[in-house]
CSV table of C-alpha atoms in Angstrom, one decimal:
chain,number,residue,atom,x,y,z
A,1,MET,CA,0.0,0.0,0.0
A,2,ASN,CA,1.5,3.3,-1.0
A,3,SER,CA,1.7,6.3,1.4
A,4,PHE,CA,-1.4,8.2,-0.2
A,5,SER,CA,-3.5,5.0,0.1
A,6,ASN,CA,-2.4,4.8,3.8
A,7,SER,CA,-3.2,8.4,4.4
A,8,ALA,CA,-6.6,8.2,2.8
A,9,GLY,CA,-7.5,5.0,4.7
A,10,ILE,CA,-6.4,6.4,8.0
A,11,TRP,CA,-8.6,9.4,7.5
A,12,LYS,CA,-11.6,7.4,6.6
A,13,ALA,CA,-11.1,5.1,9.7
A,14,TYR,CA,-10.4,8.1,11.8
A,15,GLN,CA,-13.7,9.7,11.0
A,16,LEU,CA,-15.5,6.5,12.2
A,17,PHE,CA,-13.7,6.5,15.4
A,18,ALA,CA,-14.2,10.3,16.0
A,19,THR,CA,-18.0,9.8,15.4
A,20,THR,CA,-18.2,7.6,18.6
A,21,SER,CA,-17.9,11.0,20.4
A,22,ALA,CA,-21.5,11.8,19.4
A,23,VAL,CA,-22.9,8.4,20.9
A,24,ARG,CA,-24.2,8.7,24.3
A,25,ARG,CA,-23.9,5.7,26.8
A,26,LYS,CA,-27.4,5.0,28.0
A,27,GLY,CA,-26.5,3.1,31.1
A,28,VAL,CA,-25.5,6.0,33.1
A,29,GLU,CA,-28.8,7.7,32.2
A,30,LEU,CA,-30.8,4.7,33.0
A,31,VAL,CA,-29.4,4.6,36.6
A,32,GLY,CA,-30.1,8.2,37.3
A,33,MET,CA,-26.7,9.7,36.8
A,34,THR,CA,-27.4,12.1,33.9
A,35,ALA,CA,-30.3,14.0,32.2
A,36,PRO,CA,-32.1,12.3,29.2
A,37,THR,CA,-30.0,11.7,26.4
A,38,PRO,CA,-30.9,11.2,22.6
A,39,ASP,CA,-31.8,7.5,21.8
A,40,GLY,CA,-30.1,7.7,18.5
A,41,VAL,CA,-26.9,9.4,17.3
A,42,PRO,CA,-27.0,13.1,17.2
A,43,GLU,CA,-25.4,15.0,14.2
A,44,PRO,CA,-21.6,15.3,15.2
A,45,GLN,CA,-21.8,19.0,15.0
A,46,ASP,CA,-24.8,19.3,17.4
A,47,ALA,CA,-23.3,16.9,19.8
A,48,LEU,CA,-19.9,19.1,20.0
A,49,TYR,CA,-22.1,22.4,20.3
A,50,PHE,CA,-24.0,21.2,23.3
A,51,ARG,CA,-21.4,18.8,24.9
A,52,GLY,CA,-18.0,20.3,23.9
A,53,GLU,CA,-14.9,18.1,23.6
A,54,SER,CA,-13.1,16.7,26.6
A,55,ASP,CA,-9.4,16.1,27.1
A,56,LEU,CA,-10.3,12.4,27.3
A,57,GLU,CA,-11.6,12.4,23.7
A,58,HIS,CA,-8.6,14.2,22.3
A,59,GLN,CA,-6.1,11.9,24.1
A,60,ALA,CA,-8.2,8.8,22.9
A,61,LYS,CA,-7.9,10.0,19.4
A,62,VAL,CA,-4.1,10.8,19.5
A,63,ALA,CA,-3.6,7.3,20.9
A,64,TRP,CA,-5.7,6.0,18.1
A,65,LEU,CA,-3.5,7.8,15.6
A,66,VAL,CA,-0.4,6.3,17.3
A,67,ALA,CA,-1.9,2.8,16.8
A,68,ALA,CA,-2.8,3.5,13.2
A,69,PHE,CA,0.6,4.8,12.5
A,70,VAL,CA,2.2,1.8,14.1
A,71,GLY,CA,0.1,-0.6,11.9
A,72,CYS,CA,0.6,1.3,8.8
A,73,TYR,CA,4.3,2.4,9.1
A,74,GLY,CA,5.7,0.4,11.8
A,75,ASN,CA,9.3,1.3,12.9
A,76,ASN,CA,9.5,3.8,10.1
A,77,PHE,CA,7.7,6.3,12.1
A,78,PHE,CA,8.4,5.6,15.6
A,79,GLN,CA,11.9,4.4,16.8
A,80,LEU,CA,11.6,1.4,18.9
A,81,TYR,CA,15.1,0.1,19.7
A,82,GLU,CA,13.7,-3.3,20.4
A,83,PRO,CA,10.8,-3.6,17.8
A,84,ASN,CA,9.2,-6.4,19.7
A,85,SER,CA,9.6,-4.6,23.2
A,86,SER,CA,6.1,-4.5,24.7
A,87,ILE,CA,7.3,-1.9,27.3
A,88,GLU,CA,8.6,0.6,24.6
A,89,LEU,CA,5.4,0.3,22.6
A,90,TRP,CA,3.3,0.6,25.8
A,91,SER,CA,5.1,3.7,26.8
A,92,VAL,CA,4.6,5.5,23.4
A,93,MET,CA,0.9,4.5,23.5
A,94,MET,CA,0.5,5.7,27.1
A,95,THR,CA,2.2,8.9,26.6
A,96,ALA,CA,-0.3,9.7,23.9
A,97,LEU,CA,-3.2,8.4,25.8
A,98,CYS,CA,-2.3,10.5,28.9
A,99,HIS,CA,-0.4,13.5,27.5
A,100,ASP,CA,-2.9,16.0,28.7
A,101,VAL,CA,-3.6,14.5,32.2
A,102,GLY,CA,-1.8,17.4,33.8
A,103,GLU,CA,-4.7,19.7,32.7
A,104,VAL,CA,-6.9,18.2,35.6
A,105,ALA,CA,-4.9,20.7,37.7
A,106,MET,CA,-5.5,24.0,35.7
A,107,GLY,CA,-7.7,23.1,32.8
A,108,ASP,CA,-6.9,23.3,29.1
A,109,VAL,CA,-4.6,26.2,27.8
A,110,PRO,CA,-4.7,26.6,24.0
A,111,ASP,CA,-1.2,26.5,22.3
A,112,ASP,CA,-1.8,30.0,20.8
A,113,GLY,CA,1.2,31.8,21.8
A,114,SER,CA,-0.1,32.8,25.1
A,115,GLU,CA,2.1,33.0,28.3
A,116,GLU,CA,-0.2,30.9,30.2
A,117,HIS,CA,0.5,28.0,27.8
A,118,SER,CA,4.3,28.1,28.4
A,119,ALA,CA,4.0,28.5,32.1
A,120,LYS,CA,1.8,25.3,32.6
A,121,LEU,CA,4.5,22.8,31.7
A,122,GLU,CA,5.9,22.3,35.2
A,123,LYS,CA,2.5,21.9,36.7
A,124,GLU,CA,1.6,19.3,34.2
A,125,ARG,CA,4.8,17.4,34.8
A,126,ALA,CA,4.0,17.3,38.5
A,127,VAL,CA,0.5,15.8,37.9
A,128,PHE,CA,1.9,13.3,35.4
A,129,GLY,CA,4.4,12.3,38.0
A,130,ASP,CA,1.7,11.7,40.5
A,131,MET,CA,0.1,9.2,38.0
A,132,LEU,CA,3.5,7.5,37.6
A,133,ARG,CA,3.9,6.7,41.3
A,134,PHE,CA,1.2,3.9,40.9
A,135,LEU,CA,3.2,2.1,38.2
A,136,PRO,CA,6.1,-0.3,38.5
A,137,ALA,CA,9.6,1.3,37.8
A,138,ASP,CA,10.2,-0.8,34.7
A,139,TYR,CA,7.2,0.9,33.1
A,140,SER,CA,7.2,4.4,34.9
A,141,ILE,CA,10.7,5.2,34.1
A,142,PRO,CA,10.3,5.0,30.1
A,143,LEU,CA,7.0,6.6,30.4
A,144,GLN,CA,8.3,9.6,32.2
A,145,LEU,CA,11.1,9.9,29.7
A,146,ASP,CA,8.8,9.7,26.7
A,147,TYR,CA,6.5,12.3,28.3
A,148,TRP,CA,9.4,14.7,28.9
A,149,PHE,CA,10.5,14.2,25.2
A,150,PHE,CA,7.1,15.0,24.0
A,151,GLN,CA,6.9,18.2,26.2
A,152,ASP,CA,10.4,19.3,25.1
A,153,LEU,CA,10.1,18.2,21.3
A,154,ASP,CA,13.2,16.3,21.9
A,155,GLY,CA,14.1,12.7,20.7
A,156,HIS,CA,12.5,11.0,17.8
A,157,ASN,CA,9.3,9.5,19.5
A,158,GLY,CA,8.8,12.8,21.5
A,159,ARG,CA,8.6,14.6,18.1
A,160,ALA,CA,6.6,11.9,16.5
A,161,ILE,CA,3.9,12.0,19.3
A,162,TYR,CA,4.0,15.9,19.4
A,163,ALA,CA,3.3,15.9,15.5
A,164,LEU,CA,0.4,13.4,15.9
A,165,ASP,CA,-1.0,15.5,18.9
A,166,LYS,CA,-1.0,18.7,16.8
A,167,LEU,CA,-2.4,16.7,13.8
A,168,GLU,CA,-5.2,15.3,15.8
A,169,ALA,CA,-6.5,18.7,16.7
A,170,ILE,CA,-6.5,19.8,13.1
A,171,LEU,CA,-8.2,16.5,11.9
A,172,THR,CA,-11.0,17.3,14.5
A,173,LEU,CA,-11.5,20.7,12.9
A,174,LEU,CA,-11.5,19.2,9.3
A,175,TYR,CA,-14.0,16.4,10.5
A,176,TYR,CA,-16.4,19.1,12.0
A,177,GLU,CA,-16.0,21.4,8.9
A,178,LYS,CA,-16.9,18.4,6.7
A,179,HIS,CA,-20.1,18.3,9.0
A,180,GLY,CA,-20.8,22.1,8.4
A,181,CYS,CA,-19.3,23.5,11.4
A,182,THR,CA,-16.2,25.6,10.8
A,183,GLY,CA,-14.1,27.1,13.6
A,184,ARG,CA,-12.7,30.6,13.1
A,185,ILE,CA,-9.9,32.4,14.9
A,186,SER,CA,-11.8,35.7,14.3
A,187,SER,CA,-14.4,34.4,16.8
A,188,LYS,CA,-11.9,34.7,19.7
A,189,LEU,CA,-12.5,37.7,21.8
A,190,GLU,CA,-8.8,38.5,21.9
A,191,PRO,CA,-6.8,36.8,19.2
A,192,THR,CA,-3.1,36.5,20.2
A,193,GLU,CA,-0.3,37.8,18.3
A,194,ALA,CA,0.5,34.2,17.1
A,195,ASP,CA,-3.2,34.0,15.9
A,196,LYS,CA,-2.8,37.1,14.0
A,197,TYR,CA,0.6,35.8,12.4
A,198,TYR,CA,-1.0,32.6,11.2
A,199,MET,CA,-4.0,34.2,9.8
A,200,ARG,CA,-1.7,36.6,7.9
A,201,VAL,CA,0.4,33.8,6.4
A,202,THR,CA,-2.4,31.6,5.5
A,203,ARG,CA,-4.6,34.5,4.5
A,204,SER,CA,-7.4,32.8,6.3
A,205,ASP,CA,-9.2,32.8,9.6
A,206,THR,CA,-10.4,29.3,9.5
A,207,ALA,CA,-9.0,27.4,12.6
A,208,ALA,CA,-8.0,24.5,10.5
A,209,ASP,CA,-5.7,26.6,8.2
A,210,CYS,CA,-4.3,28.4,11.1
A,211,TRP,CA,-3.6,25.5,13.4
A,212,ALA,CA,-2.2,23.5,10.4
A,213,ALA,CA,0.2,26.2,9.5
A,214,HIS,CA,1.3,26.4,13.2
A,215,MET,CA,1.9,22.5,13.0
A,216,CYS,CA,3.8,22.7,9.7
A,217,ALA,CA,5.9,25.6,11.1
A,218,HIS,CA,6.8,23.7,14.3
A,219,ILE,CA,7.6,20.2,12.6
A,220,ARG,CA,9.5,21.7,9.6
A,221,LYS,CA,12.9,20.5,10.9
A,222,PHE,CA,11.6,17.1,12.1
A,223,PRO,CA,12.9,14.0,10.3
A,224,GLU,CA,11.3,13.2,7.0
A,225,SER,CA,10.2,9.7,8.4
A,226,ILE,CA,7.8,11.9,10.8
A,227,LYS,CA,6.9,14.7,8.4
A,228,CYS,CA,5.8,12.8,5.4
A,229,PRO,CA,3.2,10.5,6.8
A,230,VAL,CA,1.8,13.4,9.0
A,231,LEU,CA,1.6,15.8,6.1
A,232,GLY,CA,0.3,13.1,3.8
A,233,LEU,CA,-2.6,12.5,6.3
A,234,LEU,CA,-3.1,16.3,6.6
A,235,ASP,CA,-3.4,16.7,2.9
A,236,ALA,CA,-5.6,13.6,2.4
A,237,ALA,CA,-8.2,15.0,4.9
A,238,VAL,CA,-8.2,18.6,3.6
A,239,LEU,CA,-8.6,17.4,0.0
A,240,ASP,CA,-11.5,15.2,1.0
A,241,VAL,CA,-13.2,18.0,2.9
A,242,ARG,CA,-12.6,20.9,0.8
A,243,GLY,CA,-11.7,19.3,-2.7
A,244,VAL,CA,-8.5,21.5,-3.0
A,245,PRO,CA,-5.2,21.5,-0.8
A,246,PHE,CA,-4.5,24.3,1.6
A,247,SER,CA,-3.4,27.3,-0.5
A,248,TRP,CA,-0.3,27.9,1.5
A,249,ARG,CA,0.7,24.5,2.0
A,250,LYS,CA,3.9,24.4,-0.2
A,251,ARG,CA,5.3,27.5,1.4
A,252,ASP,CA,8.1,27.2,4.1
A,253,ILE,CA,6.2,28.9,7.1
A,254,LEU,CA,8.4,29.9,10.1
A,255,PRO,CA,7.2,29.4,13.6
A,256,PHE,CA,5.8,32.8,15.2
A,257,GLU,CA,8.4,32.4,18.0
A,258,ARG,CA,11.2,32.9,15.5
A,259,MET,CA,9.4,35.7,13.5
A,260,ARG,CA,9.4,37.9,16.8
A,261,ARG,CA,13.3,37.7,17.0
């Protein structure tokens, strides 16, 4: 299977998995724990509007992408020093599945160039460390290292997970755009300077364009073995949703942080 077929296939499967976020579990309603929920499956955009998106859903979808990329690209995407090592693979999966667990302490802070986002890393590490205390050392040590690498954009696997984390957020935007719900940076009460920069370079205020440009700028120096499949999936998704590529995609966009220097 060639790279484009992989990308198109992953995108189709991702959409099926993402749609489960609109399905309400009826058991908790029947035992009196929730308000009445729809018997069928609401339109995804309606479910999103009334319920929002949780960190748990995002983390689950990032972990799903990790599993999909392991299945399609194997050791060409992640670098597992012992390809059959269950601990290494478990650590990568757990990092993806739990990478936002620290946000239980302060809530989600968007990666939009705000000072609050930079300041939250140490708090997140502390909460992540609390979770590690309950795991055996053989598992907690590699998981801690992978998580630190992810936060610091260091090491091959840390960068690979970072790229999938950013990619998943964009795929979510494109998924809902396909269902008639488009996010726009101009809807923010106070767009950051980084927001304004990415709107300028993309000549668009759609969140999908701006977040995708942000990702492309930050992974531009990553190994080709990471960039190619990640950008391949991005291109396949936007082509399916819009029928045309991002107009800016072939340009070399610098990160906002570098432009400020």
